[in-house]
Short mmCIF file of C-alpha atoms and ligand atoms in Angstrom, two decimals:
data_model
loop_
_atom_site.label_atom_id
_atom_site.label_comp_id
_atom_site.label_asym_id
_atom_site.label_seq_id
_atom_site.Cartn_x
_atom_site.Cartn_y
_atom_site.Cartn_z
CA MET N 83 8.06 294.11 140.71
CA LYS N 84 6.57 291.57 143.05
CA ILE N 85 2.86 291.00 143.88
CA LYS N 86 1.35 288.97 146.65
CA MET N 87 -2.34 288.64 147.11
CA GLN N 88 -3.05 287.20 150.62
CA ASP N 89 -6.39 285.81 152.12
CA ILE N 90 -8.71 287.63 149.49
CA SER N 91 -12.34 287.04 149.97
CA LYS N 92 -15.05 288.72 148.10
CA SER N 93 -18.78 288.18 147.78
CA PHE N 94 -21.62 289.54 145.51
CA TYR N 95 -25.06 289.69 146.85
CA GLY N 96 -24.12 287.25 149.62
CA VAL N 97 -22.57 284.56 147.49
CA LYS N 98 -18.85 284.06 148.19
CA VAL N 99 -17.23 284.13 144.63
CA LEU N 100 -13.55 284.22 146.15
CA LYS N 101 -12.42 282.08 149.18
CA ASN N 102 -9.21 283.39 151.29
CA ILE N 103 -7.23 283.34 147.72
CA ASN N 104 -3.35 283.29 147.85
CA PHE N 105 -1.80 284.19 144.86
CA ASP N 106 1.62 285.95 143.89
CA LEU N 107 3.52 286.92 141.16
CA GLU N 108 7.17 287.26 140.51
CA GLU N 109 9.15 289.71 138.89
CA GLY N 110 9.53 288.88 134.95
CA GLU N 111 7.12 285.98 135.50
CA VAL N 112 4.27 284.63 133.22
CA HIS N 113 1.57 283.11 135.90
CA ALA N 114 -1.20 281.62 134.39
CA LEU N 115 -4.44 281.65 135.92
CA VAL N 116 -6.87 279.04 134.72
CA GLY N 117 -10.43 277.45 136.14
CA GLU N 118 -14.07 277.03 134.98
CA ASN N 119 -16.40 279.68 133.78
CA GLY N 120 -17.29 281.46 137.05
CA ALA N 121 -14.61 280.12 139.05
CA GLY N 122 -13.29 283.75 139.98
CA LYS N 123 -10.32 284.41 137.70
CA SER N 124 -11.70 287.80 136.42
CA THR N 125 -12.92 288.66 140.09
CA LEU N 126 -9.60 288.14 141.53
CA VAL N 127 -7.57 290.24 138.69
CA LYS N 128 -10.46 293.03 138.91
CA ILE N 129 -9.61 293.35 142.61
CA LEU N 130 -5.88 293.63 141.67
CA THR N 131 -6.72 296.32 139.61
CA GLY N 132 -9.39 298.24 141.79
CA ILE N 133 -12.52 297.56 139.66
CA TYR N 134 -13.81 295.65 142.25
CA LEU N 135 -13.07 296.22 146.12
CA LYS N 136 -12.41 292.99 148.35
CA ASP N 137 -14.14 292.19 151.22
CA SER N 138 -11.13 291.20 153.25
CA GLY N 139 -7.22 290.08 152.68
CA SER N 140 -4.20 292.15 151.82
CA ILE N 141 -2.40 292.97 148.66
CA PHE N 142 1.65 293.58 148.76
CA VAL N 143 3.91 295.06 146.28
CA ASP N 144 7.66 294.34 146.76
CA ASN N 145 6.57 293.13 150.27
CA LYS N 146 4.95 296.06 151.13
CA GLU N 147 1.17 296.29 151.84
CA VAL N 148 -0.65 298.69 149.49
CA ASN N 149 -4.35 300.19 149.14
CA VAL N 150 -5.88 299.38 145.79
CA GLY N 151 -8.96 301.14 146.05
CA SER N 152 -9.58 302.48 142.81
CA VAL N 153 -8.43 301.85 139.17
CA LYS N 154 -6.23 304.80 139.38
CA ASP N 155 -4.50 303.40 142.40
CA SER N 156 -3.83 300.11 140.27
CA ILE N 157 -2.45 302.52 137.25
CA ASP N 158 -0.28 304.16 139.85
CA LEU N 159 1.27 301.05 141.09
CA ASN N 160 1.76 300.27 137.42
CA ILE N 161 -0.24 297.57 137.15
CA ALA N 162 -2.49 297.14 133.74
CA ILE N 163 -5.25 295.07 132.77
CA VAL N 164 -6.68 294.09 129.42
CA GLN N 165 -10.02 292.91 130.25
CA GLN N 166 -11.93 289.88 128.97
CA GLU N 167 -14.98 291.83 127.44
CA ILE N 168 -13.16 294.44 124.83
CA ALA N 169 -13.53 297.78 126.24
CA THR N 170 -12.83 300.07 123.44
CA LEU N 171 -14.67 303.11 122.37
CA PRO N 172 -15.80 302.00 118.89
CA ASN N 173 -16.58 305.79 117.69
CA MET N 174 -13.02 306.97 118.29
CA THR N 175 -10.21 306.68 116.23
CA ILE N 176 -7.39 304.12 117.06
CA TRP N 177 -4.88 306.64 118.24
CA GLU N 178 -7.60 308.49 120.34
CA ASN N 179 -8.30 305.14 122.10
CA MET N 180 -4.84 304.62 122.87
CA PHE N 181 -4.04 307.82 124.40
CA LEU N 182 -7.46 308.40 126.00
CA GLY N 183 -7.16 310.48 129.34
CA ARG N 184 -3.39 310.70 128.70
CA GLU N 185 -3.13 312.82 125.79
CA LEU N 186 0.25 314.14 124.82
CA LYS N 187 0.62 318.17 124.63
CA ASN N 188 3.16 319.70 122.75
CA SER N 189 5.28 322.83 124.31
CA TRP N 190 2.25 325.38 123.34
CA GLY N 191 -0.14 323.09 125.41
CA PHE N 192 -2.02 322.03 122.46
CA LEU N 193 -2.51 318.50 121.69
CA ASP N 194 0.32 316.77 120.02
CA VAL N 195 -1.72 314.79 117.60
CA LYS N 196 1.11 313.93 115.26
CA LYS N 197 3.29 312.39 118.02
CA MET N 198 0.37 310.47 119.29
CA LYS N 199 0.07 308.71 115.84
CA GLU N 200 3.62 308.52 115.44
CA ILE N 201 3.37 306.60 118.65
CA THR N 202 0.40 304.59 118.07
CA LYS N 203 1.74 303.52 114.60
CA GLU N 204 5.07 302.46 116.29
CA LYS N 205 3.38 300.29 118.77
CA LEU N 206 0.92 298.69 116.55
CA ILE N 207 3.88 297.55 114.37
CA ASN N 208 5.39 296.19 117.47
CA ILE N 209 2.42 293.82 118.06
CA GLY N 210 2.54 293.02 114.28
CA LEU N 211 -0.39 295.46 113.00
CA ASN N 212 0.33 297.77 110.11
CA ILE N 213 -2.65 299.87 109.90
CA ASP N 214 -3.56 303.28 109.84
CA PRO N 215 -3.91 304.93 113.61
CA ASP N 216 -6.91 307.25 112.11
CA ILE N 217 -9.04 303.90 111.57
CA ILE N 218 -12.23 304.05 113.51
CA MET N 219 -12.02 301.38 116.30
CA GLY N 220 -15.43 300.19 115.74
CA THR N 221 -15.07 299.36 112.02
CA LEU N 222 -12.41 296.73 112.77
CA PRO N 223 -12.91 293.05 113.52
CA ILE N 224 -12.73 292.11 117.39
CA GLY N 225 -9.57 290.39 117.03
CA LYS N 226 -7.78 293.52 115.56
CA GLN N 227 -9.38 295.66 118.58
CA GLN N 228 -8.42 293.06 121.17
CA LEU N 229 -4.44 293.43 119.83
CA ILE N 230 -4.95 297.17 119.79
CA THR N 231 -6.20 296.93 123.60
CA ILE N 232 -3.28 294.95 124.28
CA ALA N 233 -0.77 297.48 122.26
CA SER N 234 -2.11 300.22 124.61
CA ALA N 235 -1.28 298.52 127.73
CA LEU N 236 1.92 297.74 126.91
CA LEU N 237 2.38 301.39 125.83
CA TRP N 238 1.48 302.92 129.08
CA ASN N 239 3.06 299.96 131.56
CA LYS N 240 6.21 298.63 132.19
CA LYS N 241 5.70 296.44 135.24
CA VAL N 242 2.58 294.19 135.58
CA ILE N 243 0.00 293.32 132.66
CA ILE N 244 -2.84 291.50 133.12
CA LEU N 245 -4.24 289.52 130.22
CA ASP N 246 -7.82 288.29 130.90
CA GLU N 247 -8.37 285.76 127.83
CA PRO N 248 -6.25 287.99 125.48
CA THR N 249 -6.29 285.35 122.76
CA SER N 250 -9.69 284.39 122.44
CA ALA N 251 -10.39 286.34 119.28
CA LEU N 252 -7.00 286.06 117.77
CA THR N 253 -5.49 284.04 115.13
CA THR N 254 -2.61 281.70 115.35
CA LYS N 255 -0.18 284.19 113.68
CA GLU N 256 -1.55 287.07 115.90
CA ILE N 257 -1.15 284.77 118.88
CA ASP N 258 2.53 284.25 117.93
CA VAL N 259 3.32 287.73 117.71
CA LEU N 260 1.63 288.21 120.95
CA PHE N 261 3.71 285.65 122.60
CA ASP N 262 7.06 287.34 121.14
CA THR N 263 6.15 290.44 122.67
CA ILE N 264 5.80 288.80 126.12
CA ARG N 265 8.85 287.10 125.82
CA LYS N 266 10.76 290.17 124.88
CA LEU N 267 9.01 292.25 127.86
CA LYS N 268 9.87 289.31 130.51
CA LYS N 269 13.25 289.97 129.62
CA GLU N 270 12.57 293.48 130.64
CA LYS N 271 11.20 292.24 133.91
CA VAL N 272 7.61 292.87 132.80
CA SER N 273 5.34 290.38 134.77
CA PHE N 274 2.32 289.07 133.48
CA ILE N 275 -1.09 287.41 134.64
CA TYR N 276 -2.36 285.13 132.13
CA ILE N 277 -6.01 284.19 132.09
CA THR N 278 -6.94 281.58 129.20
CA HIS N 279 -9.27 278.72 128.39
CA ARG N 280 -6.79 277.81 125.90
CA LEU N 281 -4.74 275.39 127.69
CA GLU N 282 -2.24 274.53 125.10
CA GLU N 283 -1.39 278.25 125.41
CA ILE N 284 -0.33 278.06 128.74
CA PHE N 285 2.16 275.31 128.41
CA GLU N 286 3.62 277.50 125.76
CA ILE N 287 3.95 280.77 127.63
CA SER N 288 3.60 280.38 131.58
CA ASP N 289 6.18 279.89 134.21
CA ARG N 290 3.49 278.86 136.75
CA ILE N 291 -0.01 277.81 136.68
CA SER N 292 -2.74 278.47 139.26
CA VAL N 293 -5.81 276.94 139.26
CA LEU N 294 -9.33 278.01 140.70
CA ARG N 295 -12.53 275.99 141.20
CA ASP N 296 -15.64 277.44 142.64
CA GLY N 297 -13.95 280.51 144.25
CA GLU N 298 -11.12 278.52 145.79
CA MET N 299 -7.42 278.29 145.17
CA ILE N 300 -6.91 274.58 144.37
CA GLY N 301 -3.07 274.80 143.52
CA THR N 302 -0.43 276.56 141.99
CA ASN N 303 2.44 274.50 139.99
CA LYS N 304 5.53 275.16 138.23
CA THR N 305 4.39 274.57 134.20
CA SER N 306 7.38 272.19 133.60
CA ASP N 307 6.07 269.93 136.77
CA VAL N 308 2.30 269.36 135.23
CA GLU N 309 0.71 268.19 132.34
CA ILE N 310 -2.43 269.38 130.55
CA SER N 311 -4.35 266.66 132.10
CA ASP N 312 -3.27 267.29 135.48
CA ILE N 313 -4.60 271.13 135.10
CA ILE N 314 -8.06 269.79 133.69
CA LYS N 315 -8.31 267.62 136.66
CA MET N 316 -7.82 270.47 138.86
CA MET N 317 -10.10 272.59 136.92
CA VAL N 318 -12.87 270.25 136.69
CA GLY N 319 -12.41 268.26 139.74
CA TYR N 320 -12.33 265.01 138.06
CA THR N 321 -10.50 263.09 135.14
CA MET N 322 -11.94 264.00 131.80
CA HIS N 323 -11.07 261.31 129.16
CA ASP N 324 -12.19 262.80 125.81
CA ARG N 325 -12.02 266.45 124.77
CA TYR N 326 -14.56 265.74 121.81
CA PRO N 327 -17.82 263.56 121.93
CA LYS N 328 -17.76 260.53 119.50
CA MET N 329 -19.28 261.51 116.40
CA LYS N 330 -21.03 259.42 113.90
CA ASN N 331 -21.65 260.13 110.26
CA THR N 332 -25.08 261.29 109.76
CA SER N 333 -24.77 263.31 106.78
CA GLY N 334 -27.85 263.35 104.78
CA LYS N 335 -29.38 265.37 101.98
CA THR N 336 -28.01 268.46 100.96
CA ILE N 337 -30.16 271.38 102.45
CA LEU N 338 -28.08 274.64 101.60
CA LYS N 339 -25.97 275.12 98.58
CA VAL N 340 -23.98 278.39 98.25
CA ASP N 341 -23.21 279.05 94.60
CA ASN N 342 -20.58 281.52 93.49
CA LEU N 343 -21.39 283.70 96.18
CA THR N 344 -19.63 287.34 96.04
CA CYS N 345 -19.79 290.40 97.98
CA GLU N 346 -16.44 292.48 97.25
CA PRO N 347 -13.89 293.14 98.72
CA LEU N 348 -14.98 290.80 101.59
CA TYR N 349 -15.05 287.49 99.30
CA ARG N 350 -15.75 285.98 95.99
CA ASN N 351 -16.85 283.09 94.12
CA VAL N 352 -17.58 281.12 97.24
CA SER N 353 -19.19 277.62 96.45
CA PHE N 354 -20.06 274.93 98.94
CA GLU N 355 -22.93 272.47 99.95
CA LEU N 356 -24.04 271.85 103.59
CA LYS N 357 -26.14 268.44 104.38
CA GLU N 358 -28.50 267.63 107.00
CA GLY N 359 -26.77 266.00 109.93
CA GLU N 360 -23.30 267.56 108.86
CA ILE N 361 -20.86 269.68 110.81
CA LEU N 362 -18.86 271.88 108.15
CA GLY N 363 -16.13 273.82 109.72
CA PHE N 364 -15.01 276.89 108.54
CA SER N 365 -11.69 277.72 109.09
CA GLY N 366 -9.33 280.79 108.13
CA LEU N 367 -7.48 283.66 109.62
CA MET N 368 -9.40 286.83 110.87
CA GLY N 369 -10.60 288.70 108.28
CA SER N 370 -10.64 286.07 105.72
CA GLY N 371 -14.48 286.49 104.94
CA ARG N 372 -15.58 283.58 106.83
CA THR N 373 -18.01 285.77 109.40
CA GLU N 374 -19.11 287.92 106.29
CA ILE N 375 -20.25 284.81 104.39
CA MET N 376 -22.25 283.84 107.16
CA GLN N 377 -23.82 287.32 107.57
CA THR N 378 -24.73 287.11 104.12
CA ILE N 379 -26.49 283.71 104.29
CA PHE N 380 -28.37 285.17 107.34
CA GLY N 381 -29.57 288.29 105.56
CA ILE N 382 -27.04 291.09 107.40
CA ILE N 383 -24.76 291.87 104.62
CA LYS N 384 -26.19 292.01 101.03
CA LYS N 385 -24.53 289.94 98.32
CA ASP N 386 -23.22 291.54 94.76
CA SER N 387 -23.99 288.31 93.11
CA GLY N 388 -24.25 284.55 93.59
CA LYS N 389 -27.01 282.25 94.83
CA ILE N 390 -28.35 280.63 97.87
CA ILE N 391 -30.29 277.69 97.52
CA ILE N 392 -32.20 275.96 100.19
CA ASN N 393 -33.81 272.32 99.67
CA ASP N 394 -32.97 272.86 95.84
CA GLU N 395 -35.09 276.18 95.67
CA GLU N 396 -32.94 279.93 95.23
CA VAL N 397 -34.00 281.82 98.26
CA LYS N 398 -33.65 285.54 98.57
CA ILE N 399 -32.74 286.48 102.05
CA ASN N 400 -32.52 289.92 102.85
CA SER N 401 -32.95 289.92 106.48
CA PRO N 402 -32.34 287.97 109.52
CA ILE N 403 -36.19 287.71 109.93
CA LYS N 404 -36.51 285.89 106.35
CA ALA N 405 -33.56 283.71 107.41
CA ARG N 406 -35.15 282.52 110.38
CA LYS N 407 -38.27 281.76 108.20
CA TYR N 408 -36.08 279.11 106.26
CA GLY N 409 -34.87 277.74 109.59
CA ILE N 410 -31.62 279.35 110.05
CA ALA N 411 -30.27 280.19 113.28
CA TYR N 412 -26.84 282.45 113.61
CA ILE N 413 -24.97 282.72 116.82
CA THR N 414 -22.84 285.47 116.29
CA GLU N 415 -18.91 285.98 117.26
CA ASN N 416 -19.42 289.24 119.15
CA ARG N 417 -21.57 288.14 122.13
CA LYS N 418 -21.42 291.87 123.36
CA GLU N 419 -22.73 293.77 120.67
CA GLU N 420 -24.86 291.11 118.73
CA GLY N 421 -25.41 288.23 120.82
CA LEU N 422 -26.72 289.62 124.19
CA ILE N 423 -28.70 292.51 125.84
CA LEU N 424 -26.26 292.77 128.68
CA ASP N 425 -28.82 294.39 131.14
CA PHE N 426 -31.66 292.06 130.47
CA SER N 427 -31.99 288.83 132.85
CA LEU N 428 -30.64 285.67 131.75
CA SER N 429 -34.22 284.36 131.09
CA GLU N 430 -35.03 287.31 128.61
CA ASN N 431 -31.98 286.54 126.87
CA ILE N 432 -33.12 283.11 126.34
CA VAL N 433 -36.57 283.52 125.13
CA LEU N 434 -35.76 286.58 122.90
CA PRO N 435 -35.61 284.96 119.69
CA ASN N 436 -38.52 282.84 120.43
CA LEU N 437 -40.87 285.44 121.82
CA LYS N 438 -43.96 283.55 120.07
CA ALA N 439 -43.68 280.43 122.05
CA ILE N 440 -44.12 282.24 125.40
CA LEU N 441 -47.02 284.55 124.65
CA ASN N 442 -50.26 283.69 126.19
CA LYS N 443 -53.53 284.04 123.94
CA MET N 444 -53.80 287.72 124.64
CA LYS N 445 -50.63 288.00 123.21
CA ILE N 446 -48.59 288.82 126.41
CA ILE N 447 -45.75 287.53 127.52
CA ASP N 448 -46.55 284.55 129.92
CA HIS N 449 -43.88 284.92 132.64
CA LYS N 450 -44.30 281.39 133.88
CA LYS N 451 -43.66 279.95 130.42
CA GLN N 452 -40.69 282.04 130.25
CA GLU N 453 -39.15 281.15 133.36
CA LYS N 454 -39.85 277.21 132.53
CA LEU N 455 -38.39 277.52 129.15
CA ALA N 456 -35.39 279.43 130.44
CA GLU N 457 -34.75 277.16 133.31
CA ASP N 458 -34.81 274.10 130.94
CA TYR N 459 -31.79 275.83 128.75
CA ILE N 460 -30.22 276.83 132.05
CA LYS N 461 -29.96 273.19 132.95
CA LYS N 462 -29.27 272.03 129.69
CA LEU N 463 -26.39 274.14 129.17
CA ASP N 464 -25.38 274.04 132.77
CA ILE N 465 -25.42 277.56 133.01
CA ARG N 466 -24.27 278.58 136.67
CA THR N 467 -26.32 281.09 137.83
CA ASP N 468 -28.31 281.25 141.23
CA SER N 469 -31.57 282.66 139.46
CA PRO N 470 -32.81 283.02 135.99
CA LYS N 471 -33.39 286.42 136.68
CA LYS N 472 -29.93 287.29 137.20
CA ILE N 473 -28.55 290.24 134.90
CA VAL N 474 -26.49 288.86 132.19
CA GLN N 475 -23.88 291.46 132.79
CA THR N 476 -22.98 289.85 136.05
CA LEU N 477 -22.53 286.27 135.19
CA SER N 478 -19.06 285.18 134.39
CA GLY N 479 -17.73 285.48 130.41
CA GLY N 480 -18.13 281.75 129.60
CA ASN N 481 -21.47 281.52 131.32
CA GLN N 482 -22.35 284.55 129.00
CA GLN N 483 -21.47 282.66 126.05
CA LYS N 484 -23.50 279.48 126.74
CA ILE N 485 -26.36 281.90 127.02
CA VAL N 486 -25.77 282.94 123.40
CA VAL N 487 -25.91 279.49 122.49
CA GLY N 488 -28.94 278.48 124.24
CA LYS N 489 -30.77 281.36 123.03
CA TRP N 490 -30.89 280.26 119.47
CA LEU N 491 -31.37 276.41 120.24
CA THR N 492 -35.02 277.61 121.42
CA THR N 493 -35.92 278.22 117.88
CA ASN N 494 -35.29 274.62 116.74
CA PRO N 495 -33.17 275.49 113.45
CA LYS N 496 -32.71 273.49 110.55
CA ILE N 497 -29.39 275.11 109.50
CA LEU N 498 -27.33 276.58 112.54
CA ILE N 499 -24.64 278.48 112.09
CA LEU N 500 -22.07 279.01 114.79
CA ASP N 501 -19.14 281.77 115.00
CA GLU N 502 -16.66 281.02 117.54
CA PRO N 503 -19.02 279.28 119.61
CA THR N 504 -16.84 278.18 122.42
CA ARG N 505 -15.12 281.46 122.58
CA GLY N 506 -14.20 281.91 126.34
CA VAL N 507 -15.76 278.68 127.20
CA ASP N 508 -13.82 276.29 129.96
CA VAL N 509 -12.90 272.63 128.81
CA GLY N 510 -16.17 271.21 130.53
CA ALA N 511 -18.59 273.81 129.41
CA LYS N 512 -17.00 273.42 125.77
CA TYR N 513 -17.72 269.46 125.72
CA GLU N 514 -21.31 270.32 126.83
CA ILE N 515 -21.66 272.62 123.94
CA TYR N 516 -20.00 269.96 121.58
CA GLU N 517 -22.48 267.57 122.85
CA ILE N 518 -25.20 269.83 122.37
CA MET N 519 -23.96 270.18 118.68
CA ASN N 520 -23.60 266.47 118.44
CA GLU N 521 -27.05 265.89 119.46
CA LEU N 522 -28.40 268.31 116.79
CA LYS N 523 -26.37 266.80 114.44
CA GLU N 524 -27.62 263.32 115.06
CA GLN N 525 -31.26 264.98 114.83
CA GLY N 526 -30.45 266.01 111.26
CA VAL N 527 -29.60 269.69 111.83
CA ALA N 528 -27.23 270.97 109.60
CA ILE N 529 -24.26 273.10 111.30
CA ILE N 530 -21.77 275.57 109.89
CA MET N 531 -19.05 276.30 112.81
CA ILE N 532 -16.41 278.95 112.24
CA SER N 533 -13.63 278.37 114.62
CA SER N 534 -10.08 279.74 115.19
CA GLU N 535 -8.94 276.97 117.23
CA LEU N 536 -7.61 274.50 115.03
CA PRO N 537 -7.97 271.24 117.45
CA GLU N 538 -11.89 272.10 117.87
CA ILE N 539 -12.00 272.58 114.22
CA ILE N 540 -10.65 269.19 113.56
CA GLY N 541 -12.44 267.61 116.69
CA MET N 542 -15.81 268.52 115.43
CA SER N 543 -16.11 268.88 111.85
CA ASP N 544 -17.22 266.25 109.24
CA ARG N 545 -15.50 268.52 106.79
CA VAL N 546 -13.71 271.77 106.81
CA ALA N 547 -13.60 274.70 104.45
CA VAL N 548 -10.40 276.72 104.23
CA MET N 549 -10.88 280.38 103.46
CA HIS N 550 -8.02 283.04 102.75
CA GLU N 551 -8.46 286.59 101.76
CA GLY N 552 -11.95 286.29 100.59
CA ASN N 553 -11.61 283.06 98.61
CA LEU N 554 -12.56 279.46 99.55
CA ARG N 555 -9.36 277.69 99.12
CA GLY N 556 -10.31 274.08 99.47
CA ILE N 557 -12.61 271.85 101.52
CA LEU N 558 -10.92 269.18 103.17
CA ASN N 559 -12.60 265.70 104.26
CA LYS N 560 -12.34 264.38 107.89
CA ASP N 561 -9.51 261.80 107.07
CA GLU N 562 -7.40 264.28 105.19
CA CYS N 563 -7.50 267.20 107.89
CA SER N 564 -4.58 268.14 109.67
CA GLN N 565 -3.63 271.27 111.66
CA GLU N 566 -0.58 271.70 108.86
CA LYS N 567 -3.04 271.30 105.90
CA ILE N 568 -5.58 273.67 107.06
CA MET N 569 -2.77 276.41 108.04
CA THR N 570 -1.26 275.88 104.57
CA LEU N 571 -4.40 276.58 102.77
CA ALA N 572 -5.36 279.18 105.43
CA THR N 573 -2.12 281.49 104.78
CA GLY N 574 -2.42 281.17 101.01
CA GLY N 575 -0.12 278.26 100.26
CA LYS N 576 -0.87 275.16 98.54
N1 ATP Z 825 -20.52 292.23 139.21
C1 ATP Z 825 -20.96 291.00 139.71
N2 ATP Z 825 -22.14 290.85 140.38
C2 ATP Z 825 -22.84 289.79 140.67
N3 ATP Z 825 -21.78 288.66 140.40
C3 ATP Z 825 -20.80 288.74 139.92
C4 ATP Z 825 -20.17 289.89 139.39
N4 ATP Z 825 -18.96 289.68 138.77
C5 ATP Z 825 -18.81 288.44 138.89
N5 ATP Z 825 -19.87 287.76 139.70
C6 ATP Z 825 -20.12 286.55 139.79
O1 ATP Z 825 -18.79 285.97 140.29
C7 ATP Z 825 -18.34 284.53 140.03
C8 ATP Z 825 -17.01 284.64 139.48
O2 ATP Z 825 -17.42 285.37 138.23
P1 ATP Z 825 -15.82 285.55 137.35
O3 ATP Z 825 -16.06 286.62 136.15
O4 ATP Z 825 -14.75 285.87 138.08
O5 ATP Z 825 -15.41 284.15 136.63
P2 ATP Z 825 -14.24 283.66 135.74
O6 ATP Z 825 -13.34 282.90 136.21
O7 ATP Z 825 -13.90 284.88 135.08
O8 ATP Z 825 -15.04 283.10 134.75
P3 ATP Z 825 -14.89 283.12 133.06
O9 ATP Z 825 -13.90 282.03 132.47
O10 ATP Z 825 -16.47 282.57 132.35
O11 ATP Z 825 -14.49 284.56 132.51
C9 ATP Z 825 -19.50 284.36 139.00
O12 ATP Z 825 -20.37 283.29 139.67
C10 ATP Z 825 -20.08 285.64 138.41
O13 ATP Z 825 -21.62 285.44 138.22
MG1 MG Z 826 -13.40 286.02 133.12
#
């Protein structure tokens, strides 16, 4: 099946976010769509899947004009989307999620639960997940949920699949499985629109690359004709020389010591030290216990045993409020559930952890102070919005992530824990987040960064701790850090 989108335009509240876009998809092709946060990528594919309606322009399927007026229209056309913000039903099982609205019935007209579970199991195995279809969705880490969403799109669709940032929560191993699946389906003439900020990926998987900037189509190229630097230049509009800022060694005295921390079955006997002015990277596969250790330090998860020592004194942290008293800030990996209140405005989200600073003498929120603080951070983080009053839900995914970061920076932390801080963030904005990290480091803030992107971990960390199945397998110094070394430790090798 071939698709052509012609002269597509779209505005939200008078702001034009897509300007006469032309985009086409060949049969059996992977067409990558890239661009900075807010460039209009998600909006374009949402128009193709009937989630948003276009203002003008036409859509053709196999040279015939079609009307995509609803999600159902796109399903009827055999176009499926795996959205950027994971949209699973957390209280239902995996198989219920996969068959929602399309339940199978047996010849008696009853739900054929057995069959649905069987099919689910098989589809999960295809995508490298050997897990029980009866597991409740919400109990799984986001990476797994993301894979399941992809498996269900593959289950229902055989023609066009749109993947909007499918790998942002996946590990290298999971990405390999996904890419194998894509390659297999390409041979069966399935076409893919592939949106990602991980530019290395598109060179591995795509046939063509289109670049959007500020709602305009900058160009479409064959992947084999261009290099990563060409694409970055098209995305940002100028030549970017470095992907990471120049970092100095600013490590000072030890501020945090974790001694034999254990919380079965999540992790055990974890010991490490963190110094002021240091960035300690945490690497490991999804589910290796990295996030859970940080949640313990932040008082979300209770430990079984072990010590947390801050400035040479053992501390008991049994709640995030306590953690913040000790100067710890935690930026979560899951912005949708933990990081942001989506129907609050941008400024409300930014000032939320810092309410004290914006209260007036009567202990009432001083809206002027709130706006001022929010505006400072919008500028500092270069969040693209027309107003601080904008509801967070309507911002692009990457801009939402910048707010998650900004929100905690307002609290002036001494220990800053960042869990996948640049997930879904474009190259330019990533650099901005790196620069903020570097600035904080130079001010003596101790930073822990969990990241699944190996180049980022290596580019930013002074030392890298590697986890495997709940065990801390080793801590590598900057000069002994390589992708191979990290992967070997992360997969249980020596
Ligand atoms: N429902 C909406 N209401 C108002 N504005 C919106 C809405 N959806 C998107 N926008 C705006 O449209 C622009 C394009 O957003 P879009 O989500 O398409 O960007 P994107 O390229 O997918 O970015 P990212 O890489 O961050 O996901 C942004 O400025 C965004 O704020
Ligand atoms: Mg998007």
